[in-house]
Short mmCIF file of C-alpha atoms and ligand atoms in Angstrom, two decimals:
data_model
loop_
_atom_site.label_atom_id
_atom_site.label_comp_id
_atom_site.label_asym_id
_atom_site.label_seq_id
_atom_site.Cartn_x
_atom_site.Cartn_y
_atom_site.Cartn_z
CA MET I 1 24.58 -7.96 7.67
CA ALA I 2 24.15 -4.43 6.27
CA LYS I 3 21.02 -2.48 7.07
CA VAL I 4 18.65 -2.06 4.13
CA ALA I 5 16.97 1.12 2.84
CA ILE I 6 14.26 1.50 0.21
CA VAL I 7 14.29 4.92 -1.48
CA THR I 8 11.35 5.57 -3.81
CA GLY I 9 11.90 7.87 -6.77
CA ALA I 10 15.66 7.36 -6.52
CA SER I 11 16.46 7.39 -10.24
CA ARG I 12 16.78 11.18 -10.31
CA GLY I 13 16.84 14.38 -8.28
CA ILE I 14 16.62 14.34 -4.50
CA GLY I 15 15.95 10.58 -4.35
CA ARG I 16 19.14 9.72 -6.21
CA SER I 17 21.12 11.89 -3.83
CA ILE I 18 19.47 10.17 -0.82
CA ALA I 19 20.25 6.72 -2.27
CA LYS I 20 23.91 7.64 -2.78
CA ARG I 21 24.22 9.12 0.72
CA LEU I 22 22.55 6.16 2.47
CA ALA I 23 24.77 3.75 0.49
CA ALA I 24 27.84 5.76 1.58
CA ASP I 25 26.54 5.48 5.16
CA GLY I 26 26.57 1.68 4.82
CA PHE I 27 23.01 0.78 3.82
CA ALA I 28 22.23 -1.65 1.02
CA VAL I 29 19.88 0.53 -1.04
CA ILE I 30 16.90 -0.21 -3.26
CA VAL I 31 16.74 2.41 -6.00
CA ASN I 32 13.05 2.53 -6.87
CA TYR I 33 11.79 4.30 -10.00
CA ALA I 34 8.59 4.66 -12.03
CA GLY I 35 9.66 4.41 -15.67
CA ASN I 36 13.16 5.70 -16.20
CA SER I 37 15.17 2.47 -15.97
CA ALA I 38 18.29 3.98 -17.58
CA ALA I 39 18.47 6.72 -14.92
CA ALA I 40 17.84 4.15 -12.16
CA GLN I 41 20.63 1.93 -13.47
CA GLU I 42 22.94 4.94 -13.64
CA ALA I 43 22.21 5.66 -9.96
CA VAL I 44 22.97 2.02 -9.09
CA ASP I 45 26.20 2.13 -11.11
CA GLU I 46 27.31 5.33 -9.32
CA ILE I 47 26.70 3.65 -5.94
CA ARG I 48 28.55 0.47 -6.93
CA LYS I 49 31.48 2.47 -8.29
CA ALA I 50 31.83 3.98 -4.82
CA ASP I 51 31.84 0.43 -3.34
CA GLY I 52 28.22 0.66 -2.21
CA GLU I 53 25.47 -1.94 -2.53
CA ALA I 54 22.36 -1.11 -4.59
CA LEU I 55 19.67 -2.63 -6.74
CA ALA I 56 17.09 -0.95 -9.01
CA ILE I 57 13.44 -2.04 -8.68
CA GLN I 58 10.61 -0.55 -10.76
CA ALA I 59 7.31 0.14 -9.00
CA ASP I 60 4.66 2.83 -9.35
CA VAL I 61 4.06 3.97 -5.75
CA ALA I 62 0.37 4.52 -6.59
CA ASN I 63 -0.08 0.85 -7.57
CA PRO I 64 -0.83 -1.47 -4.61
CA GLU I 65 0.40 -4.66 -6.29
CA GLN I 66 3.64 -3.03 -7.46
CA VAL I 67 4.29 -1.54 -4.00
CA LYS I 68 3.73 -4.96 -2.42
CA GLN I 69 6.21 -6.46 -4.86
CA LEU I 70 8.74 -3.70 -4.18
CA PHE I 71 8.89 -4.78 -0.54
CA GLU I 72 8.81 -8.51 -1.33
CA LYS I 73 11.65 -8.18 -3.85
CA THR I 74 13.65 -6.13 -1.33
CA VAL I 75 13.31 -8.86 1.30
CA GLU I 76 14.16 -11.48 -1.33
CA ALA I 77 17.34 -9.59 -2.33
CA TYR I 78 18.59 -8.30 1.02
CA GLY I 79 16.64 -10.18 3.71
CA ARG I 80 15.24 -7.21 5.64
CA VAL I 81 14.02 -3.60 5.55
CA ASP I 82 15.32 -1.02 8.05
CA VAL I 83 14.66 2.37 6.43
CA VAL I 84 11.92 3.43 4.03
CA VAL I 85 12.16 6.83 2.32
CA ASN I 86 9.08 7.67 0.26
CA ASN I 87 10.56 10.46 -1.83
CA ALA I 88 8.73 9.75 -5.13
CA GLY I 89 6.55 12.67 -6.14
CA ILE I 90 5.20 14.78 -8.99
CA MET I 91 4.12 18.43 -9.21
CA PRO I 92 1.64 19.23 -12.00
CA LEU I 93 0.43 22.81 -11.55
CA SER I 94 -3.02 24.07 -12.48
CA PRO I 95 -5.41 26.68 -11.07
CA ILE I 96 -8.34 25.28 -9.09
CA ALA I 97 -10.79 27.24 -11.31
CA GLN I 98 -9.68 25.15 -14.29
CA GLY I 99 -11.08 22.06 -12.57
CA ASP I 100 -8.44 19.80 -14.11
CA LEU I 101 -9.51 16.59 -12.42
CA GLU I 102 -7.01 14.48 -14.33
CA ALA I 103 -4.08 16.50 -12.92
CA PHE I 104 -5.68 16.48 -9.46
CA ASP I 105 -6.20 12.70 -9.43
CA LYS I 106 -2.69 12.04 -10.72
CA VAL I 107 -0.93 14.13 -8.07
CA ILE I 108 -3.14 12.82 -5.26
CA ASN I 109 -2.55 9.26 -6.46
CA THR I 110 1.22 9.57 -6.68
CA ASN I 111 1.93 11.78 -3.68
CA LEU I 112 -0.79 10.88 -1.15
CA ARG I 113 -2.10 7.43 -2.12
CA GLY I 114 1.55 6.51 -2.83
CA THR I 115 2.57 7.53 0.71
CA PHE I 116 -0.39 5.59 2.17
CA LEU I 117 0.50 2.43 0.23
CA ILE I 118 4.21 2.68 1.09
CA PHE I 119 3.34 3.22 4.78
CA ALA I 120 1.07 0.16 4.80
CA GLN I 121 3.78 -2.10 3.35
CA ALA I 122 6.44 -0.53 5.59
CA ALA I 123 4.31 -1.41 8.64
CA LYS I 124 4.32 -5.01 7.48
CA HIS I 125 8.00 -5.39 6.65
CA ILE I 126 10.12 -2.89 8.55
CA ALA I 127 12.32 -4.20 11.35
CA GLU I 128 12.17 -3.14 15.01
CA GLY I 129 14.11 0.14 15.34
CA GLY I 130 13.30 1.13 11.74
CA ARG I 131 12.92 4.63 10.31
CA ILE I 132 10.23 5.82 7.92
CA ILE I 133 10.61 9.14 6.11
CA ALA I 134 7.93 10.72 3.91
CA PHE I 135 8.10 13.81 1.71
CA SER I 136 6.07 16.99 2.04
CA SER I 137 6.96 20.45 0.70
CA SER I 138 7.66 23.85 2.25
CA VAL I 139 5.42 25.39 -0.45
CA LEU I 140 2.48 24.50 1.85
CA ALA I 141 3.18 27.70 3.76
CA LYS I 142 3.13 29.84 0.59
CA SER I 143 -0.26 28.98 -0.93
CA PHE I 144 1.02 30.04 -4.37
CA PRO I 145 -1.67 30.10 -7.11
CA THR I 146 -1.72 26.88 -9.26
CA TYR I 147 -0.24 24.75 -6.44
CA GLY I 148 -3.67 23.65 -5.09
CA PRO I 149 -3.64 19.92 -6.00
CA TYR I 150 0.07 19.56 -5.09
CA ILE I 151 -0.37 21.35 -1.74
CA ALA I 152 -3.48 19.25 -1.02
CA SER I 153 -1.46 16.07 -1.62
CA LYS I 154 1.39 17.17 0.65
CA ALA I 155 -0.98 18.44 3.39
CA GLY I 156 -2.41 14.91 3.33
CA VAL I 157 1.07 13.45 3.79
CA GLU I 158 1.68 15.73 6.80
CA GLY I 159 -1.61 14.45 8.23
CA LEU I 160 -0.66 10.80 7.86
CA VAL I 161 2.78 11.08 9.50
CA PRO I 162 1.85 11.60 13.20
CA VAL I 163 -1.06 9.13 12.96
CA PHE I 164 1.27 6.44 11.61
CA ALA I 165 3.86 7.25 14.31
CA ASN I 166 1.13 6.63 16.91
CA GLU I 167 0.01 3.41 15.23
CA LEU I 168 3.57 2.05 15.36
CA ARG I 169 3.86 2.58 19.13
CA GLY I 170 5.83 -0.20 20.81
CA ARG I 171 8.03 -1.12 17.83
CA ASN I 172 10.71 1.57 18.26
CA ILE I 173 10.04 2.88 14.74
CA THR I 174 10.10 6.61 13.94
CA VAL I 175 7.95 8.25 11.26
CA ASN I 176 8.82 11.72 10.01
CA ALA I 177 8.48 13.87 6.91
CA VAL I 178 11.00 16.14 5.25
CA ALA I 179 9.59 19.26 3.56
CA PRO I 180 12.15 20.76 1.16
CA GLY I 181 11.99 24.28 -0.18
CA PRO I 182 12.90 25.03 -3.83
CA THR I 183 15.57 22.50 -4.81
CA GLY I 184 17.45 22.26 -8.11
CA THR I 185 15.87 19.20 -9.74
CA ASP I 186 13.74 18.47 -12.83
CA LEU I 187 10.58 18.77 -10.70
CA PHE I 188 11.40 22.35 -9.73
CA LEU I 189 13.21 23.59 -12.84
CA THR I 190 10.95 22.22 -15.61
CA GLY I 191 8.55 24.79 -17.03
CA LYS I 192 9.98 27.81 -15.19
CA SER I 193 11.68 30.80 -16.83
CA PRO I 194 15.21 31.80 -15.70
CA GLU I 195 13.61 34.87 -14.07
CA GLN I 196 11.15 32.75 -12.08
CA ILE I 197 13.96 30.44 -10.98
CA ALA I 198 16.12 33.40 -9.91
CA GLN I 199 13.22 34.95 -7.99
CA LEU I 200 12.29 31.74 -6.15
CA SER I 201 15.96 31.07 -5.39
CA LYS I 202 16.21 34.39 -3.54
CA LEU I 203 13.17 33.89 -1.29
CA ALA I 204 15.12 32.05 1.40
CA PRO I 205 17.37 34.27 3.51
CA LEU I 206 20.25 32.00 2.49
CA GLU I 207 19.55 33.23 -1.07
CA ARG I 208 20.16 30.11 -3.10
CA LEU I 209 18.34 27.04 -4.36
CA GLY I 210 18.57 23.94 -2.22
CA GLN I 211 20.66 21.16 -3.71
CA PRO I 212 19.61 17.50 -3.53
CA GLU I 213 22.52 16.90 -1.12
CA ASP I 214 21.10 19.49 1.32
CA ILE I 215 17.98 17.35 1.58
CA ALA I 216 19.86 14.03 1.62
CA ASN I 217 21.86 15.28 4.65
CA VAL I 218 18.65 15.62 6.67
CA VAL I 219 17.28 12.26 5.52
CA ALA I 220 20.60 10.65 6.49
CA PHE I 221 20.30 12.23 9.94
CA LEU I 222 16.75 10.88 10.39
CA ALA I 223 17.81 7.44 9.11
CA GLY I 224 21.01 7.29 11.15
CA PRO I 225 22.03 6.91 14.80
CA ASP I 226 21.69 10.62 15.69
CA GLY I 227 18.08 10.93 14.49
CA GLY I 228 16.47 8.36 16.77
CA TRP I 229 14.68 10.78 19.10
CA VAL I 230 12.94 12.73 16.32
CA ASN I 231 9.47 11.26 15.79
CA ALA I 232 6.14 12.35 14.26
CA GLN I 233 7.64 15.58 12.86
CA THR I 234 7.79 17.39 9.54
CA ILE I 235 11.27 18.86 9.18
CA ARG I 236 11.23 21.98 6.97
CA THR I 237 14.51 21.89 5.11
CA ASN I 238 14.57 25.04 3.08
CA GLY I 239 17.24 27.61 4.01
CA GLY I 240 14.55 29.65 5.75
CA PHE I 241 11.99 29.78 2.87
CA ALA I 242 9.11 30.13 5.30
P1 NDP E 301 12.25 14.72 -9.67
O1 NDP E 301 11.16 15.04 -10.63
O2 NDP E 301 13.62 15.24 -9.91
O3 NDP E 301 12.35 13.12 -9.48
C1 NDP E 301 11.16 12.41 -9.22
C2 NDP E 301 11.50 10.97 -8.92
O4 NDP E 301 10.27 10.32 -8.53
C3 NDP E 301 12.02 10.22 -10.12
O5 NDP E 301 12.97 9.28 -9.66
C4 NDP E 301 10.78 9.51 -10.66
O6 NDP E 301 11.06 8.27 -11.34
C5 NDP E 301 10.05 9.20 -9.37
N1 NDP E 301 8.60 8.99 -9.52
C6 NDP E 301 7.68 9.84 -10.04
N2 NDP E 301 6.46 9.27 -10.02
C7 NDP E 301 6.62 8.04 -9.44
C8 NDP E 301 5.75 6.96 -9.16
N3 NDP E 301 4.44 7.03 -9.42
N4 NDP E 301 6.27 5.84 -8.60
C9 NDP E 301 7.60 5.75 -8.33
N5 NDP E 301 8.47 6.74 -8.58
C10 NDP E 301 7.99 7.87 -9.14
O7 NDP E 301 11.69 15.22 -8.22
P2 NDP E 301 12.48 15.81 -6.94
O8 NDP E 301 13.69 15.04 -6.70
O9 NDP E 301 12.54 17.27 -7.04
O10 NDP E 301 11.38 15.51 -5.80
C11 NDP E 301 11.53 14.52 -4.81
C12 NDP E 301 10.50 14.78 -3.70
O11 NDP E 301 10.75 16.05 -3.09
C13 NDP E 301 9.05 14.84 -4.21
O12 NDP E 301 8.21 14.20 -3.26
C14 NDP E 301 8.75 16.32 -4.26
O13 NDP E 301 7.37 16.60 -4.14
C15 NDP E 301 9.55 16.81 -3.07
N6 NDP E 301 9.87 18.24 -3.13
C16 NDP E 301 10.70 18.74 -4.12
C17 NDP E 301 10.99 20.09 -4.15
C18 NDP E 301 11.84 20.69 -5.23
O14 NDP E 301 11.94 21.93 -5.28
N7 NDP E 301 12.51 19.92 -6.07
C19 NDP E 301 10.44 21.02 -3.14
C20 NDP E 301 9.60 20.38 -2.16
C21 NDP E 301 9.33 19.04 -2.16
P3 NDP E 301 11.35 8.21 -12.96
O15 NDP E 301 12.76 8.71 -13.14
O16 NDP E 301 11.22 6.76 -13.28
O17 NDP E 301 10.34 9.10 -13.59
#
């Protein structure tokens, strides 16, 4: 029986690339999404066209009941869970002085509460030898103005990862985070001028934007046979954007 991976936020961007890569590596993949069912179905169709196995399941990662159902439906469809990639995330930007509590709550709910809820269900369902991969961001090291709520959410994720790795002692399950640098997706590109994009693209010594595949390569490593000795780490995957 094929191993099974859940990838949250897999309808678009980095998550879609991870779903396609894990399917190519032989996993049956759950393509989770929040609202964009057409994009999720497109991701599933792309995987099936390449002879992979995939299924789209809607669930808001911030909603406990929906996260519970995501795992239950996965087990119903494929019988097991081996890899969980919590890639879903949002990045509303606003200066701290503005006190935009709505934006703060939304990003904390999706990015941090979402990771917490996904971790809790993963602990329940994931098989012995499983791999859990969360998402942080390399922008933590930059402290750019307006990134306060986003950076707070991702700092929280980096805090949860080693604690969860310790809590799973004895089950041969690894827990890691991947922290991309600027990567060419809607999340990064939306709302930025061409000049801003060009400037941020040049910050890494490799002088280009990351592509979703660059990040999927590292997730595939952590999820696959060669990644088994990496545990409780945040892997900065950013072309040297430090
Ligand atoms: P995109 O905006 O391109 O895609 C976001 C994905 O997350 C979509 O599939 C979206 O689903 C889904 N999503 C959003 N909110 C929820 C929710 N509440 N529940 C379930 N799914 C949700 O983002 P990226 O691919 O760029 O980002 C992926 C991850 O990488 C994020 O965690 C982000 O913080 C992180 N990251 C990205 C960087 C970048 O430069 N792009 C840099 C550093 C980190 P739908 O289509 O239904 O809306």
